[in-house]
Amino acid sequence: MKILKSLLIFSFFLFATQIYSQEPKKIEIKYGGFLEIKEEETPGLKVMTRDDSGQVHVVHEGVDMYCDQALLYSNENFLEAYGNVSMKQGDTINMTAKYAEYSGQTKLAFASGDVVLTEPNSTLTTDTLYFDRLKQQSFYRTGGRVVRDSSGTITSRIGRYYMDSKKYQFVKDVILVHPEYTINTNQLDFYSESGYAYLYGPSTITTADSKTYCEKGFYDTERKIGHGVKNTRIDYDNRIFEGDSMYFDNNRSFASATNNIKVTDTINNSVIKGHYAEVYKDKDSVFITKRALAISVQEKDSIYMHADTLMVTGKPEKRITRAFRNVKMYKSDMSGKADSIHVDHEKGLTQMINLARLSSKDAFAVKRRPVLWNEENQMTGDTIHIYSNPKTETIDSLYVFYDAFLVSQDTISEDGFNQVKGKTLTGFFDETNKLKTVYINKNAESIFYARDDKQELIGIDKAKSGSITIEFNNGELESYYRAQQPDAITYPESQFPKNARKLKDFDWRGDERPKSVEDLFSDDPPLELPKIKGIDDYVPQKEFFDEEMMERVKKAEEEERKSNSNIKEEDPTKASRQIPKKELIELKKDPKDQLSQPLKNNDDN
């Protein structure tokens, strides 16, 4: 029984010690200057005014407070400070203001009048500031400004500073101004130690050379690099760069992007697309791959070109497009294939080139001549040049270098082909981009299916000559002329063996012909786009005047009312003086109602 009684006494003593240790410490006076005791006015009131020796100095649990005059309400553990107020927390936080209030019960502080809060990496200026020492957070909602030397100046309507993580959270009308760039956003998380900025919602970063837009992004304000992962877009002088995930370096005017990329040339009215791209503004170059597609937007008929890799370089007036590896192009009246294509937009010159590969095992090393289809005509050769008029958007002519071969399928027979081959080919087009005249020069050979006006087969014409001129009508062969020692024979169909009806090197490639934009990608392997990672979703600010704080204030109010019976029920206590009116009304409501209606810190008092 004695042992049990001893245990009970020890438990009670331990419980009492814990309760005592949790009680707030009293605000201590280190230097009071001129001290007046005004118990008759308010029990426990001490009025302190600075003297020639210095300011009033009080301390509370690691915080030093200085001011010209202080009203200390000892019974409520509450301080009002006036004139040149300064609050210092350790070596890291220093706040100055014209006026401040501090409750030792709730550990809440309120400051107003030219408030400046300084930490090692930044300076916050505002008109009114709330400071919760328990959560180590400060908060303003009537406009504020934060300056960080290497990052610039940030202004916003609402702001929160988390001292433990050195993080600012800005909301509403957020602007970051730096001599080299300006950021506009509605929600910004900013880390004062690193200078990292996280942008949420519609945001822009504007420099002298570019304007970057995103709805979720990151920016290193010191290194001037960043990335966006939602609706990202960069506007350069004459290009608009868009993509799902985009990295950008404003030091080099460089950007790269992944997935669903679109680069628009606003001067030359062209677009390139793909799933990985790099843009160098200063070099006037774009590199794009992964289902790369170039679109020359024309009023009458756009031209589409697909390749493994596309490069666009040069100033707008001297722009060059290069397409590498398994290139296909499509236009409603013309399409083609080549190993590589080079387009000089200023000259209106398109070069279709065949390049031999180093390894014969490479699937792309098989030598396939560039091929061009116009209406029902197929042209191949070692290299093909197409000349067009950039202003009228029409094709003027083409030239086939070496081993030129022109083929068109006979309109009636199932396996008959009209064929012409020679060393070179020159072709001219009419105003509708259809072949009008073709010249085959040097060592010309031909096979034609000759028909009368009723399309009855007269015979199969086979010939050799120095050159051949062919005339077309609406894209179909109308007549031909041979020159320079022609040697021609027209055979009846029955007397012309089938195995002799094709010239050497004949290669009909009609099954390769792109007949739509979708056909340009027919040989591509399945594409798996990488998943975009990186930036977490925005986490909205929790209420500064949250339930935990309000419960703290409520308990402190109850203690004050118990110790001072003169406080009327409708009057606020010292503990609740720092709570804005709207939140104070919420505090007085029934707790059940309070829980069902969360407090908002986004509105003004």
XYZ file of C-alpha atoms in Angstrom, residues 16 53 56 61-62 116 141 196 204 225 263 293 334 355 385 399 459 461 467 471 498 515 527 560 563 576:
26
model
C 2.800 18.609 -12.548
C 21.722 54.878 -22.745
C 14.111 49.427 -24.420
C 12.607 32.453 -25.470
C 15.487 33.388 -27.776
C 11.390 44.776 -43.052
C -1.630 39.612 -47.495
C 15.222 28.286 -57.332
C 5.855 34.042 -68.393
C 18.133 28.088 -66.882
C 8.283 24.916 -84.175
C 7.905 16.523 -90.120
C 3.857 15.580 -106.238
C 24.328 9.030 -100.064
C 17.045 19.211 -108.333
C 16.921 18.518 -113.376
C 2.494 -1.153 -131.418
C 8.011 1.555 -129.952
C 18.148 12.882 -127.029
C 5.362 16.740 -124.466
C 7.569 -9.614 -122.695
C -0.352 9.265 -101.189
C 7.054 5.202 -81.298
C -6.836 36.035 -19.763
C -7.222 36.287 -14.602
C -6.600 37.762 -29.957
